[in-house]
PDB file of C-alpha atoms in Angstrom:
ATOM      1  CA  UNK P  28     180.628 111.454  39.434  1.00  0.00           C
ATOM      2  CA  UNK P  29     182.859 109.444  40.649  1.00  0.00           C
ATOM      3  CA  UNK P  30     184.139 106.175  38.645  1.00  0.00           C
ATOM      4  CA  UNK P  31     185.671 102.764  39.091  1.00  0.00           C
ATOM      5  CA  UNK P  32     187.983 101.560  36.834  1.00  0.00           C
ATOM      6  CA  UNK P  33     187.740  97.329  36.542  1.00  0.00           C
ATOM      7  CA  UNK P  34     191.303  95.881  34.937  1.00  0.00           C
ATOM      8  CA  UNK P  35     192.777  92.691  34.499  1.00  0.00           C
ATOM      9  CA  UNK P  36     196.290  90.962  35.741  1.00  0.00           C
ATOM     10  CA  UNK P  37     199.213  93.479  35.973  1.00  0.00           C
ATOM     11  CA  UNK P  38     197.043  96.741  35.554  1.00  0.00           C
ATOM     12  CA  UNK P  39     199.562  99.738  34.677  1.00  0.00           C
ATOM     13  CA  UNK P  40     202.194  97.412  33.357  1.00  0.00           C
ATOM     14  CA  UNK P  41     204.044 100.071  30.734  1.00  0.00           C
ATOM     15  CA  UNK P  42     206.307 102.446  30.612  1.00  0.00           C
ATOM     16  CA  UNK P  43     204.143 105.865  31.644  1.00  0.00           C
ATOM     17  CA  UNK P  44     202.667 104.211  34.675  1.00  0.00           C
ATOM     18  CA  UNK P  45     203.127 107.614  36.601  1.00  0.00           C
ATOM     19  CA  UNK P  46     201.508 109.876  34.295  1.00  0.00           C
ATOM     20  CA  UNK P  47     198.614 107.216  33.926  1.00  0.00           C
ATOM     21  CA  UNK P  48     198.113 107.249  37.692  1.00  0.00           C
ATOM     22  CA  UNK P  49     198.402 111.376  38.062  1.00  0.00           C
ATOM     23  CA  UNK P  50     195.867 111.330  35.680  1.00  0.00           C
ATOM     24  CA  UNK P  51     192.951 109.447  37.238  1.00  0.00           C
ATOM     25  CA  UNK P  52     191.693 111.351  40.198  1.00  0.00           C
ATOM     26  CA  UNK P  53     191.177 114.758  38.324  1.00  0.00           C
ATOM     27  CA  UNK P  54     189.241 112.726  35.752  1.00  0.00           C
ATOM     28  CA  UNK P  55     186.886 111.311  38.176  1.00  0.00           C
ATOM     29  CA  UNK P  56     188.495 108.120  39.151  1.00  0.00           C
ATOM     30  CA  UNK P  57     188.780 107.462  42.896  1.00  0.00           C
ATOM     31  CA  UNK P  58     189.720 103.285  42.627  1.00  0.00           C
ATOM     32  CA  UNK P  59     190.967 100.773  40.545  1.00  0.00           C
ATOM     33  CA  UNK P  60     189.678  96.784  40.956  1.00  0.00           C
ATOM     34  CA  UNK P  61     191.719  94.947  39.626  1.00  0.00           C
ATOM     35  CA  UNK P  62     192.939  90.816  39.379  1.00  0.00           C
ATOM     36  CA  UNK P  63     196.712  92.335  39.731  1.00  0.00           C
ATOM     37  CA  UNK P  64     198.516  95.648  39.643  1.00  0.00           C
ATOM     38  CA  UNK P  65     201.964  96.229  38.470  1.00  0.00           C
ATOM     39  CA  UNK P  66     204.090  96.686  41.982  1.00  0.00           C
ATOM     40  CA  UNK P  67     205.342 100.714  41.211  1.00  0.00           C
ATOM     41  CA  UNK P  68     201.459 101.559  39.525  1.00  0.00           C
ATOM     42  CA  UNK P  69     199.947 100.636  42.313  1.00  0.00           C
ATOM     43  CA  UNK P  70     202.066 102.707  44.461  1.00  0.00           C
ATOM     44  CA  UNK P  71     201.545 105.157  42.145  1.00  0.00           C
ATOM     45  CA  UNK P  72     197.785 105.390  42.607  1.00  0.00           C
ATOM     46  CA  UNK P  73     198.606 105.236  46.205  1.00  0.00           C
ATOM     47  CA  UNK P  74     200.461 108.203  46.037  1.00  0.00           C
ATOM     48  CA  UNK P  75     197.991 110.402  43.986  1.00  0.00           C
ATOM     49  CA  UNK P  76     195.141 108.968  46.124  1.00  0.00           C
ATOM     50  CA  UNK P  77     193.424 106.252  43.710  1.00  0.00           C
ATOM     51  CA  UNK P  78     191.915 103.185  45.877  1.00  0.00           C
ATOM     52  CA  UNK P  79     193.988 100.753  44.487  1.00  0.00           C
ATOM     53  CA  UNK P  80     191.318  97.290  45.329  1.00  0.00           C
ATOM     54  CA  UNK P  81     192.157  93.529  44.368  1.00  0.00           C
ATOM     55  CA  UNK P  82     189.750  91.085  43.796  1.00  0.00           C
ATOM     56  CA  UNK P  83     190.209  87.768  45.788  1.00  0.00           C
ATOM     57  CA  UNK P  84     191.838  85.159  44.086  1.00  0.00           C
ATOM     58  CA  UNK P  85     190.076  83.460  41.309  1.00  0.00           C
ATOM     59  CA  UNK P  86     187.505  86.495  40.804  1.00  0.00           C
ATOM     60  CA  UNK P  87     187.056  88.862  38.402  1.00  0.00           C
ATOM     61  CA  UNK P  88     184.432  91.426  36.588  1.00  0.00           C
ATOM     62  CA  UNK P  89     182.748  88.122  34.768  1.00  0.00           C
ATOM     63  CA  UNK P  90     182.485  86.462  38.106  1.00  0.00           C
ATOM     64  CA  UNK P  91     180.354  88.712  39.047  1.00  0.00           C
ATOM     65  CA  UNK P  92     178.975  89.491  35.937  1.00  0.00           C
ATOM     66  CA  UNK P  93     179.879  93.436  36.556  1.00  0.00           C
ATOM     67  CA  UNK P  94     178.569  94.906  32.867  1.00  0.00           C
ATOM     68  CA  UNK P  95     179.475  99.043  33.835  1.00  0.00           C
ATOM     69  CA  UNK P  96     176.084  99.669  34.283  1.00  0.00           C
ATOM     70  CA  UNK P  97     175.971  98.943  37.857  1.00  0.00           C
ATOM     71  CA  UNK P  98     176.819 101.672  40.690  1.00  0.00           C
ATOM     72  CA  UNK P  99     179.138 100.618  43.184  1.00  0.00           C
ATOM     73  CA  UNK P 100     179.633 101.613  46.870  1.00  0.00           C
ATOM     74  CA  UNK P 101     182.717 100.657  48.288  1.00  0.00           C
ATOM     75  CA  UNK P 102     182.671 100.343  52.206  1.00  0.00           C
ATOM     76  CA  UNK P 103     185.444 101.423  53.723  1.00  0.00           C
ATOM     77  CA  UNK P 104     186.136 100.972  57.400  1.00  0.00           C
ATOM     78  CA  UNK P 105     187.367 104.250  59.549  1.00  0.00           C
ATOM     79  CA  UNK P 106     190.582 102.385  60.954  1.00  0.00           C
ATOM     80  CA  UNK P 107     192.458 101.153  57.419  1.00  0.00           C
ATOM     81  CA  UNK P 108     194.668  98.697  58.019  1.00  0.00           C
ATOM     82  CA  UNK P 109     197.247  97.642  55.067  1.00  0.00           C
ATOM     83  CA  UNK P 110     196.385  94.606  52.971  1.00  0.00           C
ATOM     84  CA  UNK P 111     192.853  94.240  54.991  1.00  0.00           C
ATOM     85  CA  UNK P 112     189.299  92.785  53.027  1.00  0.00           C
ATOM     86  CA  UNK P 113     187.144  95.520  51.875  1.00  0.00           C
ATOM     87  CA  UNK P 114     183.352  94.722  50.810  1.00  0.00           C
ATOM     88  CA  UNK P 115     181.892  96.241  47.748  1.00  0.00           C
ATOM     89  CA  UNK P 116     178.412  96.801  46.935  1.00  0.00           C
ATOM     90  CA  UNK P 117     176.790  96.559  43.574  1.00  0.00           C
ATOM     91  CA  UNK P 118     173.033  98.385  43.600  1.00  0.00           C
ATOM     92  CA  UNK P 119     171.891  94.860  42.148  1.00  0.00           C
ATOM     93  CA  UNK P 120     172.378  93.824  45.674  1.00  0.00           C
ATOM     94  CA  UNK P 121     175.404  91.329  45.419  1.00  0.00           C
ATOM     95  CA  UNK P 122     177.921  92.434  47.917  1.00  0.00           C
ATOM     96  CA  UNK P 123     181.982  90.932  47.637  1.00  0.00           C
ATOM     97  CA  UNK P 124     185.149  91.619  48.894  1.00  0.00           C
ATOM     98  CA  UNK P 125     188.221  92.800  47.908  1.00  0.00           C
ATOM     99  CA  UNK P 126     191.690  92.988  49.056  1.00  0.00           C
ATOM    100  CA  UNK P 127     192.807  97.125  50.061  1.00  0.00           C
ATOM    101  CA  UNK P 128     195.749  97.282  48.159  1.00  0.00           C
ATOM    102  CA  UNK P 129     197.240  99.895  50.346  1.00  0.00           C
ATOM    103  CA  UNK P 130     200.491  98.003  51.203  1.00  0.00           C
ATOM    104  CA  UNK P 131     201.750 100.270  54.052  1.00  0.00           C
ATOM    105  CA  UNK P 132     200.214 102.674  56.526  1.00  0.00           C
ATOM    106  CA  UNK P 133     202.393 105.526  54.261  1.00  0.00           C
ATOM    107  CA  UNK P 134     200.294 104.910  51.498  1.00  0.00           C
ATOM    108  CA  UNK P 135     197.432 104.752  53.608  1.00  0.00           C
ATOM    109  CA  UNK P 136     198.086 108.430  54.766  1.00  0.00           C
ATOM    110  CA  UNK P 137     198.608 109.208  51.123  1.00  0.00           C
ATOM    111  CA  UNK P 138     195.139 108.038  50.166  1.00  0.00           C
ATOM    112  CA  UNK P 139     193.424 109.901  53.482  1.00  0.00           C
ATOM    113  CA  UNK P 140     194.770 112.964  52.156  1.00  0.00           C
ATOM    114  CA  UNK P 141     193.761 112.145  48.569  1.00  0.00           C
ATOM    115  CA  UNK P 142     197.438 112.317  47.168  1.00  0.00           C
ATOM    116  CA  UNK P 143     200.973 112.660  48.783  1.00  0.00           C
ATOM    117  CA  UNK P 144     201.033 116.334  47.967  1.00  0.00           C
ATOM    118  CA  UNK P 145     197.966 117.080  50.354  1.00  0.00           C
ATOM    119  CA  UNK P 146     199.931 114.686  52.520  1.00  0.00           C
ATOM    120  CA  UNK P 147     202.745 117.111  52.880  1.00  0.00           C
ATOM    121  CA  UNK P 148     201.253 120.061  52.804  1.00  0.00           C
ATOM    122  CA  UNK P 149     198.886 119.251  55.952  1.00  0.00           C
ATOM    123  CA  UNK P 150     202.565 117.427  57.843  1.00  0.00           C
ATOM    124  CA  UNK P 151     203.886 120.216  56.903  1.00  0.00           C
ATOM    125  CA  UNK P 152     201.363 122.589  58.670  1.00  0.00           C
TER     126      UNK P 152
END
């Protein structure tokens, strides 16, 4: 089953932000919303194929009164484009956006290939 993790400002801020994001996708995790991410652990989850996702300015899990209980589709478009709006779902029937964090069409290629390892392998092919 896939999961969602919701976070505040400057998720991963620390000191083991690379194990933290190497750990997420073979626990189940495919994205992180969050208000803000700390610049190298959101590359990070880039790189091991995590959807980093930021909510708009001003929003956050109590905005939309998100509880954990809810299950989330996250609509993403065919053609990613860095930086670009991406709506989310919520089965209650509210529908937002939220901003790809995917800050260059590298990282972009690292998430298609779910992690920078399957990225090399299949350039490498």
């Amino acid at each position: 089953i896939p999961m969602i993790i919701f976070a505040g400002h400057d998720y991963g801020c620390g000191s083991a932000r690379d194990w933290a994001a190497k750990c997420l996708l073979p626990l189940g995790v495919s994205a992180v919303i969050a208000q803000s991410f700390d610049p190298a652990h959101r590359a990070n989850l880039a790189s091991m194929g995590v959807l980093p996702l930021q909510f708009l300015l001003g929003q956050n899990v109590e905005t939309f009164s998100i509880t954990g209980m809810e299950d989330f589709t996250i609509k993403l478009p065919q053609l990613l484009t860095p930086n670009q709006k991406v709506e989310v779902s919520i089965n209650s029937g509210l529908v937002f956006q939220v901003e790809l964090r995917l800050d260059s069409y590298l990282e972009i290629g690292y998430f298609c290939h779910r992690g920078i390892i399957n990225y090399g392998l299949a350039r490498a092919v």
